Amino acid sequence: MQTLVDLKKGEYATITAISDNQLKLKLMEMGCIPGETIRLSQIAPLGDPIAIEVQGYTLSLRLSEAASIKINNIIPKTIKNKSFSA
Amino acid sequence: MNQLTDKQLRIAITGNPNCGKTSVFNSLTGLNQQVGNYAGTTVEIKSGVLTYNQKQKARIIDLPGTYSIYPKSKDEEIAIDALINPSSKESPDVILVVCDASNLKRNLLYFSQVADLGKPVILVLTMMDIAEKKGLDINLVLLSLNLGIRVVPVNPRNGKGIDKLKDTIFNTLLATQNHLIDIYNLAPDLITEERIRHPEFNDFQCFLAIYKNQREKLDDLLSEETIQRYSAINNILLDSVTQKTAEKEQFSNRLDKILTHRIWGYVIFLFILFIIFESIFSISKFPMLWIQNSFSWFGDFFTSHFPEGPLNDLIVNGVIAGLSGVIVFLPQIILLFAFIAVLEDSGYMARVSFMMDKLMRRVGMNGKSVVPLISGVACAVPSIMATRNIENWKERIITIMVIPLMSCSARLPVYTLLISMITPDKMLWGVFNVQGLILMGMYLIGFFSAIAAAWVMKFLIKAKERNYFILELPTYKAPRLKNILLTLIEKSRTFVWEAGKVIVAVSVILWMAASFGPGNSFAEIDAKYANKNLSNELNAKEISNKIKSEKLFASYAGHFGRFIEPAIQPLGFDWKIGIALFSSLAAREVFVGTMATIYNLGDESNSLSIRDRMMEERDPITNKPKYTMAVAFSLMLFYAFALQCMSTIATVYKETKTWKWASLQFLYTSGLAYLVSLVIFQVFR
C-alpha cells in the first residue's frame, strides 16, 4: 500500500484512507478526505515537512503524518496538468 | 465596560485562521475595542462595540481562529468554549462565520458545524478578489439558498460590504439555516440518551455534549461526520461555484520557490532577523532615552513641588520608578512586534515554521515555536501567550519553559552597564565594536541555552498525546496596516498590564524594604549625622549620601542582602549585589537603579556615573578592585539564565493553570544561573 510519503514533488494522487486513528479527525477536517485528489507541492529544505495542495489550498505536514495517508492512482506531473476542484 | 445593558445584542465572530476574521472585526468596531478577561476565566478575548444607526449598539467578540468545533489547541478551546458553553454570560445572539471565498470548501466545514448549533448565523465571505483571480465564480444567491442563510461578501480593505453586513446583523435574529447532514442518524441511541439529561439541546448540541463527556463512545463517528459534511458541501459548491478559467500558477507558489529554497530560504530568514535586531537597537535607542528623561523630569518635578516625606518618596522612588521601568521598554517591544505582525500577516511566518520544524522537532519543539522564541527577545510575557496555537501539550510546555532563556529587553540595560565596565568602547580590526560583540555573544548564549534546555526536556517530559505538525500555508498577502496597528496596541496593552502591574507592585514592596529597617536603626543614623552636621566640614550632599547608604545597610533589604551573602559569595557577589539580585525580581533592569541607590548616587538615570562609581569600589579585605572581569561575567551570566521576573512566573501559572511548571521553571533557571556563575567566577577569579 502506498502512502503520501511515496509521492514525488509535483505528482498527483488520490487519498484512499487515513490509518492513524489519533490524527484521522484532524487530517480529515483539514480536507484530507478519502477520494480527494492531492498534489505534493513543496518539500521543506531539510526534507521534512512536506506541503500538499488539497481542497484548493496548501497544507504542510510532517513525513510521519504523511505516512498515515494512504494513496493510490499516482499521476506524474507531466501527464496531468492543472485541473482542480475548487 | 462598554456601558451595555443586558438587552443589547451580543455577536461572536468566528472562522478559520487566516480567513480575514480579524479584519472584519476591525472594520466593524474600529478603535472601539479592548482585550478583557472572558467570562470569569483567565483567558483574554478581544471585544468591541458596534454602533448601528447611531443608536443601536452591539457587543462583538473576536474569537481565535479555529478549524473545527472539536478543539485541538488552547486557542481553539477558548473559541469553542465561548460559542457552545450555554451557561456563558457571553453566549452570543448572532454568530458571524467568516469564510475565505478562495478556500471555500474547508472554510464551510467549520461553518456547517457552527450552523448546527441552532443559533442565528450569517456567512461573511472575504477574499472575493482572490477567488476571482483564481477563476472562481461564486453564485451568492444560490449559495445563500442552499445554506438557508444570509451571505454577505465584504472587503475590509476598502470597507465594501461592511454597511450591508451591519444591516444584516441587526435584521438576523432568527435561525434559518438548513442542516447539511443528519446528525441524529449518526448516533441515534446516544443522542436519545443525552436528550434525557438536556431536553433543551438540539441533536448537534447533544452530540457535542457526548463528545465532551464520553468521547470514546463516538470513536469513528467523528470522521464519519466530517466525511458527510464535506460531501454535502461538495454538492452545494457544485451547484453554486463554477471554475471559469484554468488556474495559472499562483504568485504564492512562485514566491515560495525563493522563500523556502533550500539555501536562499535560510539566507533570507537570517537576513530578516538581522534587519529586525539591527533596527530594534538602533531605532529604539532614541524614544527610550526620551521616556527615561521625561520620567526622571517628572520624578524631580514631583520631589520639588510636593511636601517631602515618606509618601513623596514612595511615589517617586516606588511608583514612578516602577512605571518608568515598564514604559521604557515599549519602543523595543512595539518595534519587534511590528516586524512579527507584518511577517505573520503576510503569511511568511507559516513558511518559517515550515522550514524550521525539522530542527525544532529534534529539540522537542515544533515549527510553531519559532515565533514565540523570537518574540522572547522583546518580552517573555506575550511570547508565552503566543504558544497557544501549538496543539501538542509537550511541545507547548517545552517552548514555554525555555522562552525565558532568550535574552529579553529587560536584560539589555544590565548587560550594557556591565559590559561598559569591563571593556573599553574600542573597535576590533577597525570593523567590530568590542562591546557590541560581547553583547551579541550574550544573546547567542541565551539562544543556544534555550535550544539545549529544550533538548534535555524532550527526554524528561512525558508526552500526553501524539505530536504533529499540520499547518496551513496561507497564500501571501500584503499586510494590512490597520490590523498591524491594532495588533500592536493589543500587545503593548498586554505588556503594560500584565508585566506592568507586577513590576509596579514589586517596586513598591522593594521601596518599603529599602526605606524601613528593624527597630529604631534609622532614627539612630539620623541622630548620628544630626550631631555631626553641626561641626563637620563635609558638604550637605555628601552627608545625605552617607545617610542613604548607611540606611540601606540597616534596612530590611540590607539585612536580607547580608543574609544571603554567604550563598552568593562563591559567585563573587557581595550583599549589595544581593540586594540588586533580589530587587531584579520586579524586572531585571531594576538592577541598574538599585545599584545607583546602593552606591548613593543622586541621579539614577546617568549610567556612566554608576559605572565609574562601581569601578572605584574596592574589596574591603584585599583592597583590589571589586568589579573584576570575573565578577562582571559571573553577574552577566547570572542575569542571562536566572528567571528574575515575577510577571513571567505569573504568566506561566496562568497559561498552564498549575504552579508546577512555574516553580520548576524558576528552579531550573536559578540553578543553571548559579552553576554557570559559580564556575565562571571560580575559574577566572
mmCIF file of C-alpha atoms in Angstrom, chain B residues 229-480:
data_model
loop_
_atom_site.group_PDB
_atom_site.id
_atom_site.type_symbol
_atom_site.label_atom_id
_atom_site.label_comp_id
_atom_site.label_asym_id
_atom_site.label_seq_id
_atom_site.Cartn_x
_atom_site.Cartn_y
_atom_site.Cartn_z
ATOM 1 C CA ARG B 229 -20.240 17.274 5.857
ATOM 2 C CA TYR B 230 -17.615 17.526 3.125
ATOM 3 C CA SER B 231 -19.799 15.550 0.774
ATOM 4 C CA ALA B 232 -22.806 17.825 1.447
ATOM 5 C CA ILE B 233 -20.596 20.897 0.950
ATOM 6 C CA ASN B 234 -19.291 19.445 -2.310
ATOM 7 C CA ASN B 235 -22.835 19.158 -3.620
ATOM 8 C CA ILE B 236 -23.650 22.739 -2.684
ATOM 9 C CA LEU B 237 -20.479 24.065 -4.266
ATOM 10 C CA LEU B 238 -21.049 22.065 -7.455
ATOM 11 C CA ASP B 239 -24.296 23.955 -7.698
ATOM 12 C CA SER B 240 -23.140 27.438 -6.770
ATOM 13 C CA VAL B 241 -19.470 27.743 -7.769
ATOM 14 C CA THR B 242 -18.024 27.448 -11.240
ATOM 15 C CA GLN B 243 -14.392 27.415 -12.245
ATOM 16 C CA LYS B 244 -14.197 29.817 -15.177
ATOM 17 C CA THR B 245 -10.593 29.752 -16.282
ATOM 18 C CA ALA B 246 -7.867 27.247 -15.652
ATOM 19 C CA GLU B 247 -5.708 28.252 -12.730
ATOM 20 C CA LYS B 248 -2.422 29.806 -13.573
ATOM 21 C CA GLU B 249 0.471 29.067 -11.319
ATOM 22 C CA GLN B 250 -0.186 31.229 -8.356
ATOM 23 C CA PHE B 251 2.006 34.097 -7.259
ATOM 24 C CA SER B 252 2.355 32.425 -3.836
ATOM 25 C CA ASN B 253 3.832 29.278 -5.344
ATOM 26 C CA ARG B 254 6.379 31.232 -7.318
ATOM 27 C CA LEU B 255 7.330 33.257 -4.237
ATOM 28 C CA ASP B 256 7.683 30.045 -2.234
ATOM 29 C CA LYS B 257 10.290 28.771 -4.683
ATOM 30 C CA ILE B 258 12.602 31.502 -3.379
ATOM 31 C CA LEU B 259 11.426 31.997 0.187
ATOM 32 C CA THR B 260 11.543 28.298 1.084
ATOM 33 C CA HIS B 261 14.523 27.491 -1.150
ATOM 34 C CA ARG B 262 16.946 25.132 0.498
ATOM 35 C CA ILE B 263 19.682 27.748 0.632
ATOM 36 C CA TRP B 264 18.050 31.099 -0.076
ATOM 37 C CA GLY B 265 15.203 30.303 2.302
ATOM 38 C CA TYR B 266 17.535 30.296 5.291
ATOM 39 C CA VAL B 267 19.697 33.138 3.993
ATOM 40 C CA ILE B 268 16.601 35.339 3.633
ATOM 41 C CA PHE B 269 15.307 34.360 7.054
ATOM 42 C CA LEU B 270 18.639 35.166 8.728
ATOM 43 C CA PHE B 271 18.821 38.447 6.833
ATOM 44 C CA ILE B 272 15.323 39.404 8.039
ATOM 45 C CA LEU B 273 16.319 38.567 11.621
ATOM 46 C CA PHE B 274 19.435 40.681 11.238
ATOM 47 C CA ILE B 275 17.400 43.654 9.993
ATOM 48 C CA ILE B 276 14.947 43.244 12.869
ATOM 49 C CA PHE B 277 17.591 43.224 15.595
ATOM 50 C CA GLU B 278 19.616 45.937 13.971
ATOM 51 C CA SER B 279 16.620 48.270 13.877
ATOM 52 C CA ILE B 280 15.446 47.353 17.369
ATOM 53 C CA PHE B 281 18.728 48.517 18.823
ATOM 54 C CA SER B 282 19.449 51.462 16.585
ATOM 55 C CA ILE B 283 15.966 52.972 16.276
ATOM 56 C CA SER B 284 14.510 52.366 19.708
ATOM 57 C CA LYS B 285 17.509 53.959 21.449
ATOM 58 C CA PHE B 286 16.064 57.425 20.913
ATOM 59 C CA PRO B 287 12.499 57.023 22.165
ATOM 60 C CA MET B 288 13.825 55.042 25.132
ATOM 61 C CA LEU B 289 16.027 57.966 26.084
ATOM 62 C CA TRP B 290 13.094 60.387 25.809
ATOM 63 C CA ILE B 291 10.949 58.179 28.022
ATOM 64 C CA GLN B 292 13.684 57.881 30.607
ATOM 65 C CA ASN B 293 14.296 61.604 30.623
ATOM 66 C CA SER B 294 10.647 62.501 30.891
ATOM 67 C CA PHE B 295 10.139 60.123 33.796
ATOM 68 C CA SER B 296 13.133 61.472 35.678
ATOM 69 C CA TRP B 297 11.916 65.002 34.949
ATOM 70 C CA PHE B 298 8.509 64.046 36.285
ATOM 71 C CA GLY B 299 10.100 62.477 39.368
ATOM 72 C CA ASP B 300 12.174 65.617 40.008
ATOM 73 C CA PHE B 301 9.135 67.792 39.488
ATOM 74 C CA PHE B 302 7.201 65.743 41.990
ATOM 75 C CA THR B 303 10.014 65.777 44.532
ATOM 76 C CA SER B 304 10.377 69.520 44.383
ATOM 77 C CA HIS B 305 6.716 70.508 44.168
ATOM 78 C CA PHE B 306 5.166 68.324 46.826
ATOM 79 C CA PRO B 307 5.914 68.189 50.531
ATOM 80 C CA GLU B 308 8.820 65.977 51.465
ATOM 81 C CA GLY B 309 8.187 62.777 53.362
ATOM 82 C CA PRO B 310 7.653 59.065 53.020
ATOM 83 C CA LEU B 311 4.628 59.475 50.725
ATOM 84 C CA ASN B 312 6.584 61.630 48.306
ATOM 85 C CA ASP B 313 9.439 59.130 48.422
ATOM 86 C CA LEU B 314 7.054 56.237 47.814
ATOM 87 C CA ILE B 315 5.548 57.914 44.761
ATOM 88 C CA VAL B 316 8.854 58.997 43.252
ATOM 89 C CA ASN B 317 11.083 56.013 44.059
ATOM 90 C CA GLY B 318 8.417 53.338 44.209
ATOM 91 C CA VAL B 319 5.619 54.093 41.759
ATOM 92 C CA ILE B 320 7.228 56.456 39.228
ATOM 93 C CA ALA B 321 10.453 54.442 39.133
ATOM 94 C CA GLY B 322 8.424 51.262 38.661
ATOM 95 C CA LEU B 323 6.301 52.750 35.890
ATOM 96 C CA SER B 324 9.356 54.089 34.104
ATOM 97 C CA GLY B 325 10.844 50.595 34.242
ATOM 98 C CA VAL B 326 7.822 49.324 32.319
ATOM 99 C CA ILE B 327 7.261 52.082 29.799
ATOM 100 C CA VAL B 328 10.912 52.371 28.803
ATOM 101 C CA PHE B 329 10.738 49.002 27.051
ATOM 102 C CA LEU B 330 7.708 49.836 24.981
ATOM 103 C CA PRO B 331 9.678 51.140 21.959
ATOM 104 C CA GLN B 332 11.688 47.918 21.634
ATOM 105 C CA ILE B 333 8.647 45.747 22.187
ATOM 106 C CA ILE B 334 6.493 47.701 19.743
ATOM 107 C CA LEU B 335 9.180 47.528 17.057
ATOM 108 C CA LEU B 336 9.761 43.812 17.438
ATOM 109 C CA PHE B 337 6.069 43.046 17.446
ATOM 110 C CA ALA B 338 5.555 45.328 14.450
ATOM 111 C CA PHE B 339 8.032 43.243 12.463
ATOM 112 C CA ILE B 340 6.497 39.995 13.641
ATOM 113 C CA ALA B 341 2.965 41.239 12.883
ATOM 114 C CA VAL B 342 3.975 42.214 9.329
ATOM 115 C CA LEU B 343 5.654 38.859 8.749
ATOM 116 C CA GLU B 344 2.711 36.995 10.210
ATOM 117 C CA ASP B 345 0.029 38.957 8.384
ATOM 118 C CA SER B 346 1.820 38.436 5.075
ATOM 119 C CA GLY B 347 1.905 34.663 5.506
ATOM 120 C CA TYR B 348 5.703 34.458 5.759
ATOM 121 C CA MET B 349 5.802 33.196 9.355
ATOM 122 C CA ALA B 350 3.989 29.994 8.372
ATOM 123 C CA ARG B 351 6.868 29.355 5.926
ATOM 124 C CA VAL B 352 9.404 29.942 8.698
ATOM 125 C CA SER B 353 7.605 27.322 10.787
ATOM 126 C CA PHE B 354 7.630 25.028 7.730
ATOM 127 C CA MET B 355 11.381 25.443 7.220
ATOM 128 C CA MET B 356 12.329 25.211 10.898
ATOM 129 C CA ASP B 357 10.061 22.371 12.018
ATOM 130 C CA LYS B 358 12.593 19.601 11.500
ATOM 131 C CA LEU B 359 15.241 21.429 13.517
ATOM 132 C CA MET B 360 12.822 22.383 16.279
ATOM 133 C CA ARG B 361 11.446 18.847 16.458
ATOM 134 C CA ARG B 362 14.909 17.468 17.227
ATOM 135 C CA VAL B 363 14.897 19.507 20.415
ATOM 136 C CA GLY B 364 11.345 18.633 21.394
ATOM 137 C CA MET B 365 9.635 21.712 19.992
ATOM 138 C CA ASN B 366 7.539 22.492 16.928
ATOM 139 C CA GLY B 367 7.873 24.732 13.880
ATOM 140 C CA LYS B 368 5.272 26.922 15.551
ATOM 141 C CA SER B 369 7.697 27.518 18.441
ATOM 142 C CA VAL B 370 9.847 29.814 16.306
ATOM 143 C CA VAL B 371 7.643 32.911 16.602
ATOM 144 C CA PRO B 372 7.310 32.745 20.409
ATOM 145 C CA LEU B 373 11.069 32.222 20.719
ATOM 146 C CA ILE B 374 11.884 35.242 18.561
ATOM 147 C CA SER B 375 9.352 37.351 20.472
ATOM 148 C CA GLY B 376 11.124 36.269 23.645
ATOM 149 C CA VAL B 377 13.846 38.742 22.759
ATOM 150 C CA ALA B 378 11.361 41.532 23.474
ATOM 151 C CA CYS B 379 9.421 40.187 26.438
ATOM 152 C CA ALA B 380 8.599 36.711 27.703
ATOM 153 C CA VAL B 381 5.054 37.584 28.777
ATOM 154 C CA PRO B 382 3.327 38.000 25.381
ATOM 155 C CA SER B 383 5.624 35.297 23.927
ATOM 156 C CA ILE B 384 4.367 32.712 26.387
ATOM 157 C CA MET B 385 0.814 33.664 25.431
ATOM 158 C CA ALA B 386 1.753 33.215 21.761
ATOM 159 C CA THR B 387 2.356 29.485 22.325
ATOM 160 C CA ARG B 388 -1.388 28.877 22.497
ATOM 161 C CA ASN B 389 -1.572 27.749 18.884
ATOM 162 C CA ILE B 390 0.838 24.830 19.465
ATOM 163 C CA GLU B 391 -1.506 21.844 19.581
ATOM 164 C CA ASN B 392 0.783 19.360 21.261
ATOM 165 C CA TRP B 393 0.908 19.738 25.024
ATOM 166 C CA LYS B 394 4.527 18.603 25.396
ATOM 167 C CA GLU B 395 5.865 20.817 22.626
ATOM 168 C CA ARG B 396 3.970 23.769 24.048
ATOM 169 C CA ILE B 397 5.253 23.213 27.609
ATOM 170 C CA ILE B 398 8.852 22.884 26.401
ATOM 171 C CA THR B 399 8.508 26.116 24.424
ATOM 172 C CA ILE B 400 7.069 27.920 27.455
ATOM 173 C CA MET B 401 9.822 26.538 29.678
ATOM 174 C CA VAL B 402 12.707 27.779 27.525
ATOM 175 C CA ILE B 403 11.350 31.168 26.399
ATOM 176 C CA PRO B 404 12.793 32.998 29.466
ATOM 177 C CA LEU B 405 16.304 31.918 28.425
ATOM 178 C CA MET B 406 16.029 34.140 25.371
ATOM 179 C CA SER B 407 17.579 37.453 26.400
ATOM 180 C CA CYS B 408 14.612 39.795 26.801
ATOM 181 C CA SER B 409 14.896 43.559 26.529
ATOM 182 C CA ALA B 410 14.979 43.980 30.320
ATOM 183 C CA ARG B 411 18.424 42.367 30.413
ATOM 184 C CA LEU B 412 19.824 44.858 27.949
ATOM 185 C CA PRO B 413 20.490 47.729 30.417
ATOM 186 C CA VAL B 414 22.184 45.268 32.788
ATOM 187 C CA TYR B 415 24.414 43.903 30.032
ATOM 188 C CA THR B 416 25.187 47.402 28.777
ATOM 189 C CA LEU B 417 26.272 48.613 32.209
ATOM 190 C CA LEU B 418 28.431 45.586 32.979
ATOM 191 C CA ILE B 419 29.993 45.384 29.533
ATOM 192 C CA SER B 420 30.953 49.043 29.664
ATOM 193 C CA MET B 421 32.776 48.312 32.929
ATOM 194 C CA ILE B 422 34.958 45.530 31.596
ATOM 195 C CA THR B 423 35.745 46.589 28.048
ATOM 196 C CA PRO B 424 36.599 49.918 26.547
ATOM 197 C CA ASP B 425 34.476 51.245 23.707
ATOM 198 C CA LYS B 426 37.012 50.180 21.082
ATOM 199 C CA MET B 427 36.917 48.742 17.619
ATOM 200 C CA LEU B 428 38.365 45.350 16.769
ATOM 201 C CA TRP B 429 40.239 45.273 13.428
ATOM 202 C CA GLY B 430 38.583 48.577 12.720
ATOM 203 C CA VAL B 431 35.215 46.977 11.968
ATOM 204 C CA PHE B 432 33.722 45.364 15.043
ATOM 205 C CA ASN B 433 32.775 47.198 18.154
ATOM 206 C CA VAL B 434 34.120 45.044 21.007
ATOM 207 C CA GLN B 435 31.231 45.915 23.304
ATOM 208 C CA GLY B 436 28.783 45.078 20.545
ATOM 209 C CA LEU B 437 30.441 41.706 20.022
ATOM 210 C CA ILE B 438 30.163 40.799 23.688
ATOM 211 C CA LEU B 439 26.533 41.911 23.682
ATOM 212 C CA MET B 440 25.816 39.729 20.662
ATOM 213 C CA GLY B 441 27.562 36.886 22.464
ATOM 214 C CA MET B 442 25.150 37.267 25.371
ATOM 215 C CA TYR B 443 22.169 36.960 23.013
ATOM 216 C CA LEU B 444 23.692 33.884 21.371
ATOM 217 C CA ILE B 445 24.308 32.306 24.775
ATOM 218 C CA GLY B 446 20.633 32.864 25.546
ATOM 219 C CA PHE B 447 19.510 31.324 22.278
ATOM 220 C CA PHE B 448 21.764 28.272 22.418
ATOM 221 C CA SER B 449 20.981 27.568 26.044
ATOM 222 C CA ALA B 450 17.263 27.683 25.191
ATOM 223 C CA ILE B 451 17.846 25.092 22.478
ATOM 224 C CA ALA B 452 19.969 22.927 24.790
ATOM 225 C CA ALA B 453 17.445 23.150 27.635
ATOM 226 C CA ALA B 454 14.658 22.165 25.232
ATOM 227 C CA TRP B 455 16.660 19.159 24.108
ATOM 228 C CA VAL B 456 17.126 17.992 27.708
ATOM 229 C CA MET B 457 13.429 18.490 28.488
ATOM 230 C CA LYS B 458 12.500 16.417 25.461
ATOM 231 C CA PHE B 459 13.746 13.395 27.433
ATOM 232 C CA LEU B 460 12.386 14.450 30.797
ATOM 233 C CA ILE B 461 8.810 15.418 29.975
ATOM 234 C CA LYS B 462 6.398 12.650 29.101
ATOM 235 C CA ALA B 463 4.179 13.167 26.076
ATOM 236 C CA LYS B 464 0.444 13.122 26.700
ATOM 237 C CA GLU B 465 -0.558 12.607 23.104
ATOM 238 C CA ARG B 466 0.894 12.063 19.643
ATOM 239 C CA ASN B 467 2.626 15.192 18.407
ATOM 240 C CA TYR B 468 2.079 16.511 14.929
ATOM 241 C CA PHE B 469 2.660 19.492 12.710
ATOM 242 C CA ILE B 470 -0.326 20.064 10.475
ATOM 243 C CA LEU B 471 -0.257 23.673 9.363
ATOM 244 C CA GLU B 472 -1.937 25.642 6.626
ATOM 245 C CA LEU B 473 0.442 27.636 4.434
ATOM 246 C CA PRO B 474 -1.769 30.610 3.590
ATOM 247 C CA THR B 475 -1.278 32.466 0.312
ATOM 248 C CA TYR B 476 0.962 35.524 0.566
ATOM 249 C CA LYS B 477 -0.909 38.776 1.091
ATOM 250 C CA ALA B 478 0.110 42.382 1.512
ATOM 251 C CA PRO B 479 -0.013 43.128 5.233
ATOM 252 C CA ARG B 480 -2.856 45.414 6.308
#
